[in-house]
Short mmCIF file of C-alpha atoms and ligand atoms in Angstrom, two decimals:
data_model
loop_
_atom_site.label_atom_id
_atom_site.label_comp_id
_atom_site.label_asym_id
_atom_site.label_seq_id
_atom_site.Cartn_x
_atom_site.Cartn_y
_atom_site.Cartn_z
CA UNK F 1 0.00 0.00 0.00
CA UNK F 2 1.24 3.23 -1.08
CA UNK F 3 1.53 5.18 2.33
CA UNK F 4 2.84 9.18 2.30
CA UNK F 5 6.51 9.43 3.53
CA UNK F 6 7.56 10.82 6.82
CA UNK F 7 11.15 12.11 8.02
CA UNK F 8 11.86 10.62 10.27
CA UNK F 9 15.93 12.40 11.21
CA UNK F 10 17.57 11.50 8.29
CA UNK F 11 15.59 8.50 7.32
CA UNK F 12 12.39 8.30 5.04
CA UNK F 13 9.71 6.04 5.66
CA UNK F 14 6.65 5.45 3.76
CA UNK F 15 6.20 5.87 0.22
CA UNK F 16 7.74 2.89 -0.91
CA UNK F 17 11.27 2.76 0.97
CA UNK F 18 12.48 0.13 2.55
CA UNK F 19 10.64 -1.06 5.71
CA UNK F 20 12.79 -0.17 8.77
CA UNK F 21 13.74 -2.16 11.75
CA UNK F 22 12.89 -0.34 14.88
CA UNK F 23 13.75 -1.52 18.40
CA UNK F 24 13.33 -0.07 22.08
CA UNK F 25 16.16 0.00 24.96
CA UNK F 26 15.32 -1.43 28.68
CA UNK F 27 17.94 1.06 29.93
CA UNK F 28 16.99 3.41 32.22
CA UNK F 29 17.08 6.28 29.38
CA UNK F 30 18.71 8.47 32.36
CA UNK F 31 21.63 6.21 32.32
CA UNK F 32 23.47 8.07 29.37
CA UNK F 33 26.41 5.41 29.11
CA UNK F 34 24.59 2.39 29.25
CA UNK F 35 21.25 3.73 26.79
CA UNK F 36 24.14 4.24 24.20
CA UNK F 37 25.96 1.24 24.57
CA UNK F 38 22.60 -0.05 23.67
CA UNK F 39 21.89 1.64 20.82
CA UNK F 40 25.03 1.41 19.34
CA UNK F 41 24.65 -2.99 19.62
CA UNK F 42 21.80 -2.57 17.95
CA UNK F 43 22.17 -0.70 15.20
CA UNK F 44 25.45 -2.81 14.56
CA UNK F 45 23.08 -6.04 14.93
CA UNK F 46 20.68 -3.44 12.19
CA UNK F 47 18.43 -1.75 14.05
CA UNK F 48 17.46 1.42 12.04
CA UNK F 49 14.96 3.65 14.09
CA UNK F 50 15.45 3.49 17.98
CA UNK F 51 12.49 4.24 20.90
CA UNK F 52 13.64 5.19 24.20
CA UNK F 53 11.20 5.78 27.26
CA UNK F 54 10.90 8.89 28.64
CA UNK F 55 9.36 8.84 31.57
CA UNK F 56 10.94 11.86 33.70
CA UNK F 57 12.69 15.33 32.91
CA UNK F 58 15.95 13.76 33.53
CA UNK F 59 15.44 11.13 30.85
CA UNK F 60 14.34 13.82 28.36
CA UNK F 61 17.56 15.34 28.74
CA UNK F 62 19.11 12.42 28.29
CA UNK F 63 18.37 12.34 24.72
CA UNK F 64 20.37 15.24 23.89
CA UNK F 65 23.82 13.61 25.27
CA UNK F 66 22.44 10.07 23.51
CA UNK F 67 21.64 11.67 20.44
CA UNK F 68 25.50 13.16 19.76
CA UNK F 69 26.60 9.85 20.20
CA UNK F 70 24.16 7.39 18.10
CA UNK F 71 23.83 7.13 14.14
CA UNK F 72 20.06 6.57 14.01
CA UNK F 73 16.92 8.12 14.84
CA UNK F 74 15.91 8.45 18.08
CA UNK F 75 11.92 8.65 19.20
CA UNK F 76 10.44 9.41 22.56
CA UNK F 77 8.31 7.46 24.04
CA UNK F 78 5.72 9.58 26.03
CA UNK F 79 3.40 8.31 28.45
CA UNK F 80 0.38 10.95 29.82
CA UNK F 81 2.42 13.98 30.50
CA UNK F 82 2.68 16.84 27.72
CA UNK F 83 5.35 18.33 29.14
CA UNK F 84 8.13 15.62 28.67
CA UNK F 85 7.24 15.45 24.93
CA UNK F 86 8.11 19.02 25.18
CA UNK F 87 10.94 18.61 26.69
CA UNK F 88 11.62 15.79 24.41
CA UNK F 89 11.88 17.51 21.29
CA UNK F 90 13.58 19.92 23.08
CA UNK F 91 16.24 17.61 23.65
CA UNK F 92 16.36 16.19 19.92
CA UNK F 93 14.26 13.40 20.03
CA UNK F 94 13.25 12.39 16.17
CA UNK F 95 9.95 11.23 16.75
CA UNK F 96 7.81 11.14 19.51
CA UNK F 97 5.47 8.38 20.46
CA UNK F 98 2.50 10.12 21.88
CA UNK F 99 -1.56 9.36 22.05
CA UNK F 100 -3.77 12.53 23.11
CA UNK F 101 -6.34 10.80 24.21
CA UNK F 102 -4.01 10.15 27.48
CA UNK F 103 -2.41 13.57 27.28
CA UNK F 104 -5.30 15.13 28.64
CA UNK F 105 -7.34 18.68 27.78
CA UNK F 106 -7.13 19.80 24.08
CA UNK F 107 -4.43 22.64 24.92
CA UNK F 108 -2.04 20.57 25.99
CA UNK F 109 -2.39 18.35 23.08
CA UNK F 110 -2.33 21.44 21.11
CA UNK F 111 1.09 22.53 22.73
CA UNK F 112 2.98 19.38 21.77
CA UNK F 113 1.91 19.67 18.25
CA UNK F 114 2.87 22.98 17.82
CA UNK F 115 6.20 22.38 19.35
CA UNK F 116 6.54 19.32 16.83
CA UNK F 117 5.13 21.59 13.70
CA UNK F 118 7.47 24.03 14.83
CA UNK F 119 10.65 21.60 14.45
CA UNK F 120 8.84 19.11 12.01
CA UNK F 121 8.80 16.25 14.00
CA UNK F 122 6.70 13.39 13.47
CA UNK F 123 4.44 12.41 15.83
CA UNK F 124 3.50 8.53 16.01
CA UNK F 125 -0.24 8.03 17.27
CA UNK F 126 -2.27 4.94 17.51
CA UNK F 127 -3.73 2.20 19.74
CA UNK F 128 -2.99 -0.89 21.69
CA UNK F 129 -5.84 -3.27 22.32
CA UNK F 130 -5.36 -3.27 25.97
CA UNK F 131 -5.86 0.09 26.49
CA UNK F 132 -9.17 0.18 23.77
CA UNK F 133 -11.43 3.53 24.70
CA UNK F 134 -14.76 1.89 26.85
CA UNK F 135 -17.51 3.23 24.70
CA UNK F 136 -15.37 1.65 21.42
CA UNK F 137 -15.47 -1.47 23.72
CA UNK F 138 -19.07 -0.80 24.48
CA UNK F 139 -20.15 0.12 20.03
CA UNK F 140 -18.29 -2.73 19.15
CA UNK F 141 -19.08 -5.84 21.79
CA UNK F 142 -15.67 -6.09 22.91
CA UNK F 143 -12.12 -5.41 21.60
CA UNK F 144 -12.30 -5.93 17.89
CA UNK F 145 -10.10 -5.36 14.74
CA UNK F 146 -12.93 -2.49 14.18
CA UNK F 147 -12.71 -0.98 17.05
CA UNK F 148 -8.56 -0.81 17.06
CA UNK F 149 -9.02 0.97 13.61
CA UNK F 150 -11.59 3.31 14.70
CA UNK F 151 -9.64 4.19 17.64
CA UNK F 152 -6.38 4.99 15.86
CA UNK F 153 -7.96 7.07 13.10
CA UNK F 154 -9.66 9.40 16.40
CA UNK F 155 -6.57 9.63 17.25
CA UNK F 156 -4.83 11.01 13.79
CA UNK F 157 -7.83 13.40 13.78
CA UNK F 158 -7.33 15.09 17.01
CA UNK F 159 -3.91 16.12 15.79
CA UNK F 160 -4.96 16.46 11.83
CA UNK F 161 -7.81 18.44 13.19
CA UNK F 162 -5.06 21.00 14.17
CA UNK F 163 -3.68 21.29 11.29
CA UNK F 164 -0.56 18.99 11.66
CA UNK F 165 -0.62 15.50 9.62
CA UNK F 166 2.97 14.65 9.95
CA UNK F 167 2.00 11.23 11.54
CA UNK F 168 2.89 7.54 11.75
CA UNK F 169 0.23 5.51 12.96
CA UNK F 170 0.11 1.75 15.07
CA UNK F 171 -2.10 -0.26 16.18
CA UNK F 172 -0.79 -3.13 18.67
CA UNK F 173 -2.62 -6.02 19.83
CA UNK F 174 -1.60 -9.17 20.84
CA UNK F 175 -4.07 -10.80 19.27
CA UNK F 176 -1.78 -11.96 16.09
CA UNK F 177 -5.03 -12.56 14.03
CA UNK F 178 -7.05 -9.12 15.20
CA UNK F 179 -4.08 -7.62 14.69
CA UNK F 180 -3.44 -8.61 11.29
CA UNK F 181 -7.27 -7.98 10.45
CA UNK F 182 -7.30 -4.15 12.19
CA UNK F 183 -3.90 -3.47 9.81
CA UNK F 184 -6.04 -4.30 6.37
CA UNK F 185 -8.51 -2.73 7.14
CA UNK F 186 -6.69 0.55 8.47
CA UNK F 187 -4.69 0.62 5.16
CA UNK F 188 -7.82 0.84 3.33
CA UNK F 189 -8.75 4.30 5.31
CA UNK F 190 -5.61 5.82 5.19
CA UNK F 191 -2.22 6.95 3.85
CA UNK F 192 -0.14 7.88 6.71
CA UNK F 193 2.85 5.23 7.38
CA UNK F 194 1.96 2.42 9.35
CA UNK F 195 4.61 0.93 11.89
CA UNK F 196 3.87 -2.56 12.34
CA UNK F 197 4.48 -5.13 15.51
CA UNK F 198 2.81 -7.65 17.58
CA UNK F 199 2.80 -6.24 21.43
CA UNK F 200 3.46 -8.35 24.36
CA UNK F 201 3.85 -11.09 21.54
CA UNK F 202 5.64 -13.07 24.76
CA UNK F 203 9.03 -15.30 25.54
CA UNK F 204 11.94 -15.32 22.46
CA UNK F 205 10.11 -18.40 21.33
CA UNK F 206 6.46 -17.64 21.12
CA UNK F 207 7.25 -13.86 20.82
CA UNK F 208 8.93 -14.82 18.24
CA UNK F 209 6.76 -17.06 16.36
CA UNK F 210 3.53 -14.70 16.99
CA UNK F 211 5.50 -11.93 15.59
CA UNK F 212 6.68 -13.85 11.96
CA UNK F 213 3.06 -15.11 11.58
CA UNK F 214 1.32 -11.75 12.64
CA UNK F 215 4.32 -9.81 10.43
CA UNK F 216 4.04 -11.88 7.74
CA UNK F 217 0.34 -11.80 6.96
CA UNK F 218 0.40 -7.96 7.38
CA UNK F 219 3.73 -7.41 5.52
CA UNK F 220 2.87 -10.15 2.32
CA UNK F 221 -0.40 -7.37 2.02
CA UNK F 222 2.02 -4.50 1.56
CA UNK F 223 1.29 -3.07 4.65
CA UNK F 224 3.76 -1.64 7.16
CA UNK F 225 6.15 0.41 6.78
CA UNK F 226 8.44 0.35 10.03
CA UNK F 227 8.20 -3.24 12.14
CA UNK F 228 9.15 -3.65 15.37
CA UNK F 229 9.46 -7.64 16.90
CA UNK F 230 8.48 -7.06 20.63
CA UNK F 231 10.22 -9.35 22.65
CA UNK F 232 10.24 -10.00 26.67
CA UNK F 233 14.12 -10.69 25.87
CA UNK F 234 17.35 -8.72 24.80
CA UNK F 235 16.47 -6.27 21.86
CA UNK F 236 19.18 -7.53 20.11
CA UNK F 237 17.21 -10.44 19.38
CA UNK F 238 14.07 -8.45 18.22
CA UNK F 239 16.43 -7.15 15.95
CA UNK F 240 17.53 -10.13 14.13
CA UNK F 241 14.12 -11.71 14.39
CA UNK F 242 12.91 -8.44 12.04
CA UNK F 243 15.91 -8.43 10.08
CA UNK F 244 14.73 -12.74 9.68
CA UNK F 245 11.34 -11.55 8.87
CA UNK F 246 12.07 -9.23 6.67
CA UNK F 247 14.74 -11.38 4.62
CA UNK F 248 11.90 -14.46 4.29
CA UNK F 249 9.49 -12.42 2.83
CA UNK F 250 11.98 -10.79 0.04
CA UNK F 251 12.14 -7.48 1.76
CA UNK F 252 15.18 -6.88 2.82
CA UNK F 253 18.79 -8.48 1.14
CA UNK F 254 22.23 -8.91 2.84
CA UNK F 255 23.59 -11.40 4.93
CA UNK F 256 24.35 -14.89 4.86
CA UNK F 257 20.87 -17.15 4.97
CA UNK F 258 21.91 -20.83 6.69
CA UNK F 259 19.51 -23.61 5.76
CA UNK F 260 20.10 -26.94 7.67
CA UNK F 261 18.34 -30.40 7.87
CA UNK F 262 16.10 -31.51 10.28
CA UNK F 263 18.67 -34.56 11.05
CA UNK F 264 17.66 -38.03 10.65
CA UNK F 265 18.80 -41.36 11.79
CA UNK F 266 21.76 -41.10 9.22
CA UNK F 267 22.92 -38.29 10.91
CA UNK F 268 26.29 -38.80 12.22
CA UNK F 269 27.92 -35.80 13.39
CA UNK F 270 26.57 -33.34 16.09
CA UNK F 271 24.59 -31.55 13.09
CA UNK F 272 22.30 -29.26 15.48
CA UNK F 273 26.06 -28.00 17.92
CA UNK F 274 27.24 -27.56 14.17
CA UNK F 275 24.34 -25.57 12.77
CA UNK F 276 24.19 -23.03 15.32
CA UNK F 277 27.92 -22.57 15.43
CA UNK F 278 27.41 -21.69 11.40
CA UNK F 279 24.52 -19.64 12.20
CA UNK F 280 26.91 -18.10 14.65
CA UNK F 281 30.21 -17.50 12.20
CA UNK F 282 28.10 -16.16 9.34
CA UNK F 283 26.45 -13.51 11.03
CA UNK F 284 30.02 -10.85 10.79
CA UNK F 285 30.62 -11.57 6.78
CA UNK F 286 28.42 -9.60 4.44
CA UNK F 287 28.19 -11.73 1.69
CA UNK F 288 24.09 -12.11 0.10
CA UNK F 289 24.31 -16.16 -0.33
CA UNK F 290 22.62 -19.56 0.62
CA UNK F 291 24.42 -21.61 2.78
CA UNK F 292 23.79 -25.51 3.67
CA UNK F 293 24.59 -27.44 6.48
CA UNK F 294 23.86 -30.70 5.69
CA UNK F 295 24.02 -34.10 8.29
CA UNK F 296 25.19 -36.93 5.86
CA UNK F 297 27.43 -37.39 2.47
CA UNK F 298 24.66 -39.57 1.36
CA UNK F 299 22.00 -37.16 0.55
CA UNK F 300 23.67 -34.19 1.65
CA UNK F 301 25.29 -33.23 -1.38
CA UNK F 302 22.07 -33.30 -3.17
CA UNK F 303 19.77 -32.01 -0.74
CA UNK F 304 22.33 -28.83 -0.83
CA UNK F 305 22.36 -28.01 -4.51
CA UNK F 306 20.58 -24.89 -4.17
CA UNK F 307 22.47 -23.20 -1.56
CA UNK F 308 26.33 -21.43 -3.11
CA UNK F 309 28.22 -23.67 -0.69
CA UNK F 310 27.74 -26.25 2.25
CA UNK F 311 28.94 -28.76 4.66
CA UNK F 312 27.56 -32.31 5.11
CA UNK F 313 28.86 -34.65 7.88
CA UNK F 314 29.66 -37.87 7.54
CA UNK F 315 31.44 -40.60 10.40
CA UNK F 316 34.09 -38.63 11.98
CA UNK F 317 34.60 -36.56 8.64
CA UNK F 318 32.88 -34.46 6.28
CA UNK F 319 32.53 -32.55 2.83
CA UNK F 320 32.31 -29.11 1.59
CA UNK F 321 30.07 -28.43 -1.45
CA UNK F 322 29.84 -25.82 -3.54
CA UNK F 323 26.23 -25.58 -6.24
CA UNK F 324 25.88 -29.56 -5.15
CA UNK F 325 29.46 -30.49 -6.21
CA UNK F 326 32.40 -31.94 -3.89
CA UNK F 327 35.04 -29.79 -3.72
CA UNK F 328 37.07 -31.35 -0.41
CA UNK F 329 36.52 -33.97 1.80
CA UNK F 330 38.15 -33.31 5.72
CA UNK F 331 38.06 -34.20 9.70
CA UNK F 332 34.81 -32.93 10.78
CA UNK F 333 36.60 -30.99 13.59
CA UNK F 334 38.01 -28.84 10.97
CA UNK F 335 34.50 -28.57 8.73
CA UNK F 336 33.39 -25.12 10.23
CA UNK F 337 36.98 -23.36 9.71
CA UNK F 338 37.25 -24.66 6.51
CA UNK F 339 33.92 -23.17 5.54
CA UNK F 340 34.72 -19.90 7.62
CA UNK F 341 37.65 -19.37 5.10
CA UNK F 342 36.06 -20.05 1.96
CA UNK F 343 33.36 -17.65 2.49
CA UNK F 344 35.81 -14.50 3.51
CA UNK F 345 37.41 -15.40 0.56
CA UNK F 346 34.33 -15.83 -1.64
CA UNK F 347 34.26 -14.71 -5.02
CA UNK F 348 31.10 -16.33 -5.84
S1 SF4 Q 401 20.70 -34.54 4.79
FE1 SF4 Q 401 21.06 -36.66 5.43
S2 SF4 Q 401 21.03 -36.54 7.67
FE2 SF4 Q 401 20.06 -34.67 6.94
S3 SF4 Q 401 17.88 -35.17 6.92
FE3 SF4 Q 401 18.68 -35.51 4.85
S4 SF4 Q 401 19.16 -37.70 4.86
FE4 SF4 Q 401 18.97 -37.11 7.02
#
């Protein structure tokens, strides 16, 4: 879906540009040092866009010192009080994450976007199922997809209503299937960017798993154009679960994709250890290739044609392959070095 583009710093969403990876710190935003040592992991691990909370003065001024030291964009995260999204863009925040229907009366609303029309700061709006107005509730018989959509768009009113439309709108539920029904039919009613995610999707694992399905139904549409995996873990791992996402649906390119059997009784070697050491090694070499890790020089071989190059284990030994071909046979021990060096010296 063709959505308008917001600036977002000095990235561009919407429009048609790539969808961006956006992550949140679980630093205390006050705590300069460690917020950036944050930030910085993640956008190394890809992370484009990054949300900190802002939850006191002190944390809005954070942003200023966190902001001369980061590469990406930085949004504020804003809950109830007008002020600190003041204070916030004050400070250099990017974006601010803000609802005014919990901001209170109209003028204070009013005050945070003119300070953002002022700088020309984007202001991202929207709704999370858990927090669905009552009489919404009430029109709708309970939290629907409806209802989520309605909500939001109330929500981009208030602020278009005052003559500001510079907006990126969400809607969250953890509902993957609600959730992936509110986005369609939200991209129906509007063109403002959409930024994507499953909240509270859970755990690493089911977080994980909620947010490729939910993701992947919205993002196969069209729709989305910033994701966020939400994860009760390390961000770095929502990180490479979006950059994942992204890469399986043909959205994003780069980086080394490792495909590995499911093992079988022929396997021989310790193919799973072996796997996620690959998985592991790859993830520092920019090279945009297929590569197999296979558990037996039976069907290995085969099984691995489509991948550029691969490993299959045998007894005690194993083979690398390159488009389905032998090209050495070795000690298994020495298997993942072997492959290590071929690929930083790939030349396809
Ligand atoms: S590659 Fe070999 S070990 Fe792996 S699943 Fe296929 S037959 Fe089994």
């Amino acid at each position: 879906m063709r959505t308008k583009t917001v600036k977002i710093g000095d990235r561009v969403i919407g429009g048609g540009n790539p969808i961006l990876i956006q992550s949140m710190t679980n630093t205390k935003t006050e705590n300069v040092e460690d917020t950036v040592a944050q930030i910085q992991a993640l956008t190394a691990a890809g992370c484009d866009i990054i949300r900190c909370a802002v939850p006191t003065l002190e944390a809005a001024k954070a942003l200023r010192l966190i902001k001369d030291r980061i590469e990406i964009p930085l949004v504020a995260d804003i809950h109830f009080d007008y002020k600190l999204a003041i204070a916030a863009m004050e400070n250099g925040a990017d974006k601010v994450r803000i609802n005014p229907g919990n901001i209170g009366s109209e003028d204070r609303v009013r005050a945070v976007v003119d300070c953002a029309k002022e700088r020309g700061i984007p202001l991202r709006v929207g709704v999370n199922s858990g927090s669905l107005e009552k009489d919404l509730v009430a029109k709708y018989g309970g939290v629907t997809a409806g209802g989520l959509v309605e909500s939001a768009l109330h929500q981009a009113a208030i602020i278009e209503d005052m003559g500001y439309d510079n907006l990126v709108i969400s809607i969250k539920s953890s509902d993957v299937m609600m959730c992936a029904k509110a986005h369609e039919l939200i991209a129906e009613k509007t063109d403002h960017p959409l930024h994507v995610g499953i909240t509270e999707a859970g755990t690493l694992y089911s977080g994980n798993i909620k947010s490729a399905v939910g993701l992947g139904i919205i993002l196969y549409q069209g729709i989305g154009d910033t994701i966020r995996v939400s994860l009760t873990g390390d961000p770095l791992e929502e990180v490479k679960s979006a950059k994942r996402i992204l890469k399986t649906l043909g959205l994003r390119k780069g980086g080394i994709e490792v495909v590995s059997c499911p093992t079988c009784g022929r396997t021989q070697i310790d193919l799973i250890g072996l796997a996620n050491k690959v998985e592991t090694m790859v993830q520092d070499i920019p090279l945009d290739i297929k590569v197999a890790v296979m558990g037996c020089v039976v069907n290995g071989p085969g099984e691995a044609r489509e991948a550029d190059i691969g490993i299959a284990g045998g007894k005690g030994e194993g083979l690398l392959i390159k488009k389905g071909e032998i090209i050495r046979k070795m000690p298994e021990d020495q298997l993942l070095d072997a492959l290590r060096e071929e690929l930083l010296n790939w030349k396809g």
